[in-house]
PDB file of C-alpha atoms in Angstrom:
ATOM      1  CA  UNK A 613       0.000   0.000   0.000  1.00 95.00           C
ATOM      2  CA  UNK A 614       1.165   3.543  -0.753  1.00 97.00           C
ATOM      3  CA  UNK A 615      -0.052   7.039   0.116  1.00 98.00           C
ATOM      4  CA  UNK A 616       0.549   9.927  -2.287  1.00 98.00           C
ATOM      5  CA  UNK A 617       0.147  13.485  -1.015  1.00 98.00           C
ATOM      6  CA  UNK A 618      -1.735  16.219  -2.864  1.00 98.00           C
ATOM      7  CA  UNK A 619      -2.574  19.760  -1.621  1.00 97.00           C
ATOM      8  CA  UNK A 620      -4.004  20.279   1.855  1.00 95.00           C
ATOM      9  CA  UNK A 621      -5.524  16.992   3.096  1.00 96.00           C
ATOM     10  CA  UNK A 622      -5.896  15.222  -0.244  1.00 98.00           C
ATOM     11  CA  UNK A 623      -4.235  11.811  -0.536  1.00 98.00           C
ATOM     12  CA  UNK A 624      -4.345   8.936  -3.010  1.00 98.00           C
ATOM     13  CA  UNK A 625      -4.219   5.489  -1.392  1.00 98.00           C
ATOM     14  CA  UNK A 626      -3.130   2.601  -3.608  1.00 98.00           C
ATOM     15  CA  UNK A 627      -3.284  -1.113  -2.810  1.00 97.00           C
ATOM     16  CA  UNK A 628      -2.621  -3.514  -5.676  1.00 95.00           C
ATOM     17  CA  UNK A 629      -4.864  -2.380  -8.513  1.00 96.00           C
ATOM     18  CA  UNK A 630      -7.197  -0.407  -6.228  1.00 98.00           C
ATOM     19  CA  UNK A 631      -6.880   3.368  -5.871  1.00 98.00           C
ATOM     20  CA  UNK A 632      -8.885   5.570  -3.520  1.00 98.00           C
ATOM     21  CA  UNK A 633      -8.773   9.379  -3.642  1.00 98.00           C
ATOM     22  CA  UNK A 634      -9.638  11.229  -0.438  1.00 98.00           C
ATOM     23  CA  UNK A 635     -10.666  14.874   0.100  1.00 98.00           C
ATOM     24  CA  UNK A 636      -9.661  16.519  -3.190  1.00 98.00           C
ATOM     25  CA  UNK A 637     -10.274  20.197  -2.429  1.00 96.00           C
ATOM     26  CA  UNK A 638      -9.994  23.604  -4.054  1.00 95.00           C
ATOM     27  CA  UNK A 639      -6.873  24.912  -2.287  1.00 94.00           C
ATOM     28  CA  UNK A 640      -3.934  24.882  -4.720  1.00 95.00           C
ATOM     29  CA  UNK A 641      -5.979  22.734  -7.113  1.00 96.00           C
ATOM     30  CA  UNK A 642      -4.352  22.233 -10.506  1.00 96.00           C
ATOM     31  CA  UNK A 643      -5.823  20.430 -13.494  1.00 96.00           C
ATOM     32  CA  UNK A 644      -2.503  18.620 -13.879  1.00 97.00           C
ATOM     33  CA  UNK A 645      -3.716  16.396 -11.021  1.00 98.00           C
ATOM     34  CA  UNK A 646      -6.708  15.145 -13.027  1.00 97.00           C
ATOM     35  CA  UNK A 647      -5.016  12.389 -15.096  1.00 97.00           C
ATOM     36  CA  UNK A 648      -3.856  10.673 -11.908  1.00 98.00           C
ATOM     37  CA  UNK A 649      -7.069  11.373 -10.000  1.00 98.00           C
ATOM     38  CA  UNK A 650      -9.091   9.804 -12.819  1.00 98.00           C
ATOM     39  CA  UNK A 651      -7.315   6.510 -12.130  1.00 98.00           C
ATOM     40  CA  UNK A 652      -9.065   6.311  -8.735  1.00 98.00           C
ATOM     41  CA  UNK A 653     -11.730   3.647  -8.314  1.00 98.00           C
ATOM     42  CA  UNK A 654     -13.611   5.722  -5.742  1.00 98.00           C
ATOM     43  CA  UNK A 655     -13.504   9.102  -3.996  1.00 98.00           C
ATOM     44  CA  UNK A 656     -14.057   9.651  -0.266  1.00 98.00           C
ATOM     45  CA  UNK A 657     -15.018  13.062   1.135  1.00 98.00           C
ATOM     46  CA  UNK A 658     -14.931  13.738   4.875  1.00 98.00           C
ATOM     47  CA  UNK A 659     -16.938  16.994   4.981  1.00 96.00           C
ATOM     48  CA  UNK A 660     -18.213  19.872   2.871  1.00 94.00           C
ATOM     49  CA  UNK A 661     -15.558  22.580   3.364  1.00 92.00           C
ATOM     50  CA  UNK A 662     -14.007  23.673   0.066  1.00 92.00           C
ATOM     51  CA  UNK A 663     -10.479  22.664   1.037  1.00 93.00           C
ATOM     52  CA  UNK A 664     -11.749  19.062   1.126  1.00 95.00           C
ATOM     53  CA  UNK A 665     -14.445  19.057  -1.557  1.00 95.00           C
ATOM     54  CA  UNK A 666     -14.047  20.385  -5.103  1.00 96.00           C
ATOM     55  CA  UNK A 667     -17.305  19.578  -6.953  1.00 95.00           C
ATOM     56  CA  UNK A 668     -16.065  20.766 -10.362  1.00 94.00           C
ATOM     57  CA  UNK A 669     -12.979  18.544 -10.221  1.00 96.00           C
ATOM     58  CA  UNK A 670     -15.015  15.585  -8.991  1.00 95.00           C
ATOM     59  CA  UNK A 671     -17.454  15.967 -11.882  1.00 94.00           C
ATOM     60  CA  UNK A 672     -14.520  15.765 -14.302  1.00 95.00           C
ATOM     61  CA  UNK A 673     -13.156  12.647 -12.590  1.00 95.00           C
ATOM     62  CA  UNK A 674     -16.494  10.888 -12.924  1.00 94.00           C
ATOM     63  CA  UNK A 675     -15.913   8.153 -10.350  1.00 96.00           C
ATOM     64  CA  UNK A 676     -18.163   6.999  -7.445  1.00 97.00           C
ATOM     65  CA  UNK A 677     -18.140   9.442  -4.519  1.00 98.00           C
ATOM     66  CA  UNK A 678     -18.851   8.456  -0.907  1.00 98.00           C
ATOM     67  CA  UNK A 679     -19.627  11.095   1.697  1.00 98.00           C
ATOM     68  CA  UNK A 680     -22.063  12.273   4.363  1.00 97.00           C
ATOM     69  CA  UNK A 681     -25.686  13.303   4.035  1.00 96.00           C
ATOM     70  CA  UNK A 682     -24.632  16.863   4.908  1.00 95.00           C
ATOM     71  CA  UNK A 683     -22.329  17.010   1.872  1.00 96.00           C
ATOM     72  CA  UNK A 684     -25.206  15.767  -0.299  1.00 95.00           C
ATOM     73  CA  UNK A 685     -27.557  18.377   1.193  1.00 93.00           C
ATOM     74  CA  UNK A 686     -25.212  21.219   0.251  1.00 91.00           C
ATOM     75  CA  UNK A 687     -24.305  19.754  -3.151  1.00 90.00           C
ATOM     76  CA  UNK A 688     -27.584  18.409  -4.571  1.00 90.00           C
ATOM     77  CA  UNK A 689     -26.321  18.279  -8.156  1.00 86.00           C
ATOM     78  CA  UNK A 690     -23.343  16.056  -7.312  1.00 89.00           C
ATOM     79  CA  UNK A 691     -23.883  12.299  -7.496  1.00 92.00           C
ATOM     80  CA  UNK A 692     -22.824  11.072  -4.052  1.00 96.00           C
ATOM     81  CA  UNK A 693     -23.335   7.780  -2.228  1.00 97.00           C
ATOM     82  CA  UNK A 694     -24.313   8.546   1.376  1.00 97.00           C
ATOM     83  CA  UNK A 695     -22.330   6.824   4.121  1.00 98.00           C
ATOM     84  CA  UNK A 696     -22.267   7.443   7.863  1.00 97.00           C
ATOM     85  CA  UNK A 697     -20.122   6.622  10.871  1.00 98.00           C
ATOM     86  CA  UNK A 698     -20.308   2.933  11.725  1.00 97.00           C
ATOM     87  CA  UNK A 699     -20.846   1.876   8.119  1.00 98.00           C
ATOM     88  CA  UNK A 700     -18.565  -0.352   6.075  1.00 98.00           C
ATOM     89  CA  UNK A 701     -18.180  -1.012   2.358  1.00 98.00           C
ATOM     90  CA  UNK A 702     -15.576  -2.373  -0.042  1.00 98.00           C
ATOM     91  CA  UNK A 703     -13.818  -0.904  -3.069  1.00 98.00           C
ATOM     92  CA  UNK A 704     -11.633  -3.412  -4.908  1.00 97.00           C
ATOM     93  CA  UNK A 705      -8.985  -4.750  -2.544  1.00 93.00           C
ATOM     94  CA  UNK A 706      -9.796  -2.267   0.218  1.00 98.00           C
ATOM     95  CA  UNK A 707     -12.425  -2.504   2.964  1.00 98.00           C
ATOM     96  CA  UNK A 708     -13.484   0.952   4.165  1.00 98.00           C
ATOM     97  CA  UNK A 709     -14.836   1.620   7.652  1.00 98.00           C
ATOM     98  CA  UNK A 710     -16.565   4.981   8.099  1.00 98.00           C
ATOM     99  CA  UNK A 711     -15.585   6.651  11.366  1.00 98.00           C
ATOM    100  CA  UNK A 712     -16.819   9.497  13.493  1.00 98.00           C
ATOM    101  CA  UNK A 713     -14.936  12.825  13.371  1.00 98.00           C
ATOM    102  CA  UNK A 714     -15.314  16.053  15.361  1.00 96.00           C
ATOM    103  CA  UNK A 715     -14.643  19.361  13.572  1.00 93.00           C
ATOM    104  CA  UNK A 716     -14.132  22.498  15.663  1.00 88.00           C
ATOM    105  CA  UNK A 717     -16.229  25.589  14.978  1.00 83.00           C
ATOM    106  CA  UNK A 718     -14.514  28.476  13.165  1.00 75.00           C
ATOM    107  CA  UNK A 719     -15.994  31.847  14.263  1.00 73.00           C
ATOM    108  CA  UNK A 720     -14.160  33.610  11.410  1.00 64.00           C
ATOM    109  CA  UNK A 721     -16.298  31.739   8.893  1.00 63.00           C
ATOM    110  CA  UNK A 722     -19.579  32.740  10.573  1.00 60.00           C
ATOM    111  CA  UNK A 723     -22.988  31.441   9.486  1.00 57.00           C
ATOM    112  CA  UNK A 724     -23.210  28.294   7.419  1.00 64.00           C
ATOM    113  CA  UNK A 725     -19.673  27.022   7.937  1.00 77.00           C
ATOM    114  CA  UNK A 726     -20.289  24.780  10.934  1.00 86.00           C
ATOM    115  CA  UNK A 727     -19.840  21.083  10.189  1.00 90.00           C
ATOM    116  CA  UNK A 728     -22.676  19.085  11.716  1.00 89.00           C
ATOM    117  CA  UNK A 729     -21.801  15.712  10.165  1.00 94.00           C
ATOM    118  CA  UNK A 730     -18.096  14.967   9.880  1.00 96.00           C
ATOM    119  CA  UNK A 731     -16.592  11.572   9.049  1.00 98.00           C
ATOM    120  CA  UNK A 732     -13.254   9.827   8.621  1.00 98.00           C
ATOM    121  CA  UNK A 733     -12.244   6.549   7.019  1.00 98.00           C
ATOM    122  CA  UNK A 734     -10.208   3.464   7.918  1.00 98.00           C
ATOM    123  CA  UNK A 735      -8.909   1.626   4.840  1.00 98.00           C
ATOM    124  CA  UNK A 736      -7.862  -2.010   5.308  1.00 98.00           C
ATOM    125  CA  UNK A 737      -6.268  -4.107   2.555  1.00 96.00           C
ATOM    126  CA  UNK A 738      -5.437  -7.047   4.823  1.00 95.00           C
ATOM    127  CA  UNK A 739      -1.850  -5.872   5.270  1.00 94.00           C
ATOM    128  CA  UNK A 740      -2.225  -2.279   6.470  1.00 96.00           C
ATOM    129  CA  UNK A 741      -4.921  -0.247   8.173  1.00 97.00           C
ATOM    130  CA  UNK A 742      -4.780   3.440   7.228  1.00 98.00           C
ATOM    131  CA  UNK A 743      -6.963   5.757   9.327  1.00 98.00           C
ATOM    132  CA  UNK A 744      -7.752   9.115   7.705  1.00 98.00           C
ATOM    133  CA  UNK A 745      -9.316  11.219  10.455  1.00 98.00           C
ATOM    134  CA  UNK A 746     -10.455  14.141   8.321  1.00 97.00           C
ATOM    135  CA  UNK A 747     -10.562  17.505  10.109  1.00 95.00           C
ATOM    136  CA  UNK A 748     -11.039  16.219  13.632  1.00 96.00           C
ATOM    137  CA  UNK A 749     -10.141  16.775  17.260  1.00 95.00           C
ATOM    138  CA  UNK A 750      -9.704  14.071  19.902  1.00 95.00           C
ATOM    139  CA  UNK A 751     -12.764  12.103  20.956  1.00 96.00           C
ATOM    140  CA  UNK A 752     -13.316   8.813  22.743  1.00 95.00           C
ATOM    141  CA  UNK A 753     -13.245   5.775  20.425  1.00 96.00           C
ATOM    142  CA  UNK A 754     -11.731   2.325  19.965  1.00 97.00           C
ATOM    143  CA  UNK A 755     -10.376   2.738  16.407  1.00 98.00           C
ATOM    144  CA  UNK A 756      -7.112   0.939  15.634  1.00 98.00           C
ATOM    145  CA  UNK A 757      -4.766   1.402  12.677  1.00 98.00           C
ATOM    146  CA  UNK A 758      -1.145   1.023  11.588  1.00 97.00           C
ATOM    147  CA  UNK A 759      -0.961   4.431   9.917  1.00 98.00           C
ATOM    148  CA  UNK A 760      -2.745   7.591  11.019  1.00 98.00           C
ATOM    149  CA  UNK A 761      -3.329  10.448   8.551  1.00 98.00           C
ATOM    150  CA  UNK A 762      -4.369  13.558  10.478  1.00 98.00           C
ATOM    151  CA  UNK A 763      -4.242  17.379  10.390  1.00 96.00           C
ATOM    152  CA  UNK A 764      -2.558  19.858  12.685  1.00 93.00           C
ATOM    153  CA  UNK A 765      -4.278  23.249  12.462  1.00 88.00           C
ATOM    154  CA  UNK A 766      -4.453  24.239  16.152  1.00 71.00           C
ATOM    155  CA  UNK A 767      -6.673  26.817  17.842  1.00 74.00           C
ATOM    156  CA  UNK A 768      -9.489  24.354  18.520  1.00 77.00           C
ATOM    157  CA  UNK A 769     -10.305  23.727  14.872  1.00 86.00           C
ATOM    158  CA  UNK A 770      -8.620  20.311  14.637  1.00 92.00           C
ATOM    159  CA  UNK A 771      -5.794  18.552  16.480  1.00 94.00           C
ATOM    160  CA  UNK A 772      -2.931  20.340  18.158  1.00 92.00           C
ATOM    161  CA  UNK A 773       0.330  18.417  18.443  1.00 94.00           C
ATOM    162  CA  UNK A 774       0.127  17.129  22.012  1.00 96.00           C
ATOM    163  CA  UNK A 775      -3.426  15.722  21.798  1.00 96.00           C
ATOM    164  CA  UNK A 776      -2.553  14.261  18.389  1.00 97.00           C
ATOM    165  CA  UNK A 777       0.495  12.542  19.908  1.00 98.00           C
ATOM    166  CA  UNK A 778      -1.765  10.934  22.518  1.00 98.00           C
ATOM    167  CA  UNK A 779      -4.340  10.050  19.865  1.00 98.00           C
ATOM    168  CA  UNK A 780      -1.670   8.430  17.680  1.00 98.00           C
ATOM    169  CA  UNK A 781      -0.585   6.233  20.587  1.00 98.00           C
ATOM    170  CA  UNK A 782      -4.180   5.359  21.457  1.00 98.00           C
ATOM    171  CA  UNK A 783      -4.872   4.270  17.871  1.00 98.00           C
ATOM    172  CA  UNK A 784      -1.688   2.174  17.939  1.00 98.00           C
ATOM    173  CA  UNK A 785      -0.287   3.773  14.787  1.00 98.00           C
ATOM    174  CA  UNK A 786       3.336   3.110  13.914  1.00 97.00           C
ATOM    175  CA  UNK A 787       3.413   6.148  11.620  1.00 98.00           C
ATOM    176  CA  UNK A 788       1.639   9.507  11.685  1.00 98.00           C
ATOM    177  CA  UNK A 789       1.225  11.320   8.365  1.00 98.00           C
ATOM    178  CA  UNK A 790       0.557  15.020   9.035  1.00 97.00           C
ATOM    179  CA  UNK A 791      -1.608  16.817   6.459  1.00 96.00           C
ATOM    180  CA  UNK A 792      -3.530  20.116   6.110  1.00 93.00           C
ATOM    181  CA  UNK A 793      -0.302  22.142   6.094  1.00 88.00           C
ATOM    182  CA  UNK A 794      -0.428  24.104   2.810  1.00 85.00           C
ATOM    183  CA  UNK A 795      -2.695  27.024   3.741  1.00 81.00           C
ATOM    184  CA  UNK A 796      -4.084  27.505   7.223  1.00 74.00           C
ATOM    185  CA  UNK A 797      -7.011  29.767   8.106  1.00 72.00           C
ATOM    186  CA  UNK A 798      -5.840  29.493  11.724  1.00 69.00           C
ATOM    187  CA  UNK A 799      -2.017  29.837  11.596  1.00 74.00           C
ATOM    188  CA  UNK A 800       0.183  27.452  13.554  1.00 80.00           C
ATOM    189  CA  UNK A 801       3.864  27.378  14.493  1.00 84.00           C
ATOM    190  CA  UNK A 802       4.679  24.236  12.528  1.00 84.00           C
ATOM    191  CA  UNK A 803       8.194  23.939  13.971  1.00 88.00           C
ATOM    192  CA  UNK A 804       6.939  23.967  17.552  1.00 92.00           C
ATOM    193  CA  UNK A 805       4.206  21.467  16.765  1.00 92.00           C
ATOM    194  CA  UNK A 806       6.708  19.068  15.183  1.00 94.00           C
ATOM    195  CA  UNK A 807       8.980  19.387  18.230  1.00 96.00           C
ATOM    196  CA  UNK A 808       6.080  18.316  20.459  1.00 96.00           C
ATOM    197  CA  UNK A 809       5.516  15.228  18.306  1.00 97.00           C
ATOM    198  CA  UNK A 810       9.233  14.372  18.491  1.00 98.00           C
ATOM    199  CA  UNK A 811       9.383  14.943  22.252  1.00 98.00           C
ATOM    200  CA  UNK A 812       6.491  12.494  22.661  1.00 98.00           C
ATOM    201  CA  UNK A 813       8.205   9.777  20.633  1.00 98.00           C
ATOM    202  CA  UNK A 814       5.915   9.924  17.603  1.00 98.00           C
ATOM    203  CA  UNK A 815       7.224   8.570  14.302  1.00 98.00           C
ATOM    204  CA  UNK A 816       5.813  11.065  11.810  1.00 97.00           C
ATOM    205  CA  UNK A 817       6.244  12.548   8.348  1.00 96.00           C
ATOM    206  CA  UNK A 818       4.985  15.809   6.834  1.00 95.00           C
ATOM    207  CA  UNK A 819       4.948  14.909   3.136  1.00 96.00           C
ATOM    208  CA  UNK A 820       5.254  17.491   0.393  1.00 96.00           C
ATOM    209  CA  UNK A 821       2.796  17.659  -2.494  1.00 97.00           C
ATOM    210  CA  UNK A 822       3.674  14.888  -4.931  1.00 97.00           C
ATOM    211  CA  UNK A 823       5.534  12.799  -2.345  1.00 97.00           C
ATOM    212  CA  UNK A 824       4.630   9.118  -2.105  1.00 97.00           C
ATOM    213  CA  UNK A 825       4.997   7.044   1.058  1.00 96.00           C
ATOM    214  CA  UNK A 826       5.456   3.281   0.837  1.00 94.00           C
ATOM    215  CA  UNK A 827       3.829   1.572   3.798  1.00 90.00           C
ATOM    216  CA  UNK A 828       5.884  -1.565   3.232  1.00 76.00           C
ATOM    217  CA  UNK A 829       8.626   0.241   5.141  1.00 57.00           C
ATOM    218  CA  UNK A 830       6.451   0.988   8.188  1.00 63.00           C
TER     219      UNK A 830
END
């Protein structure tokens, strides 16, 4: 299994012949991504914010989309399969478990921006379990995975470094992949956050756009 990083929180997970694209958004979007994105067998969207959901790009890709009822409500012209936390389905070689996620409220964005239904995904190909949290903070759960893909945005919007370090240990992840670092509405001292992860013994990477991570090495 491999994970390829695209802008913000977007990743492409590949296992054998199966490819799953997650949270392709509008931040730093470039049509040069489309040829590779079109190779995906399915697209997963965690919530409706534009940095995670680009309806025009998804229409061009033309592959099955799985997301929450809230995303469907706000995008009635997009063809989306509704999934919710606790559900499970399969795409090719990968079994996908839909997880709960908790998105902080952003006062700067005012009315209409609050996320009422937020989800994440655990992808299992029988060799690796990759848990994509989406924009979430800590919450009580029993999810387990080998690799955790999570954001650091601070200021109560999503994880800060210390809670994420604890969350990574609780999940049992051997590797943390930090995303959501390209453009931040709520700025964060990335150097300080990374130091906290190191001080807490977390094995982590902050991949650049275009970088691919082989999970065979984890």
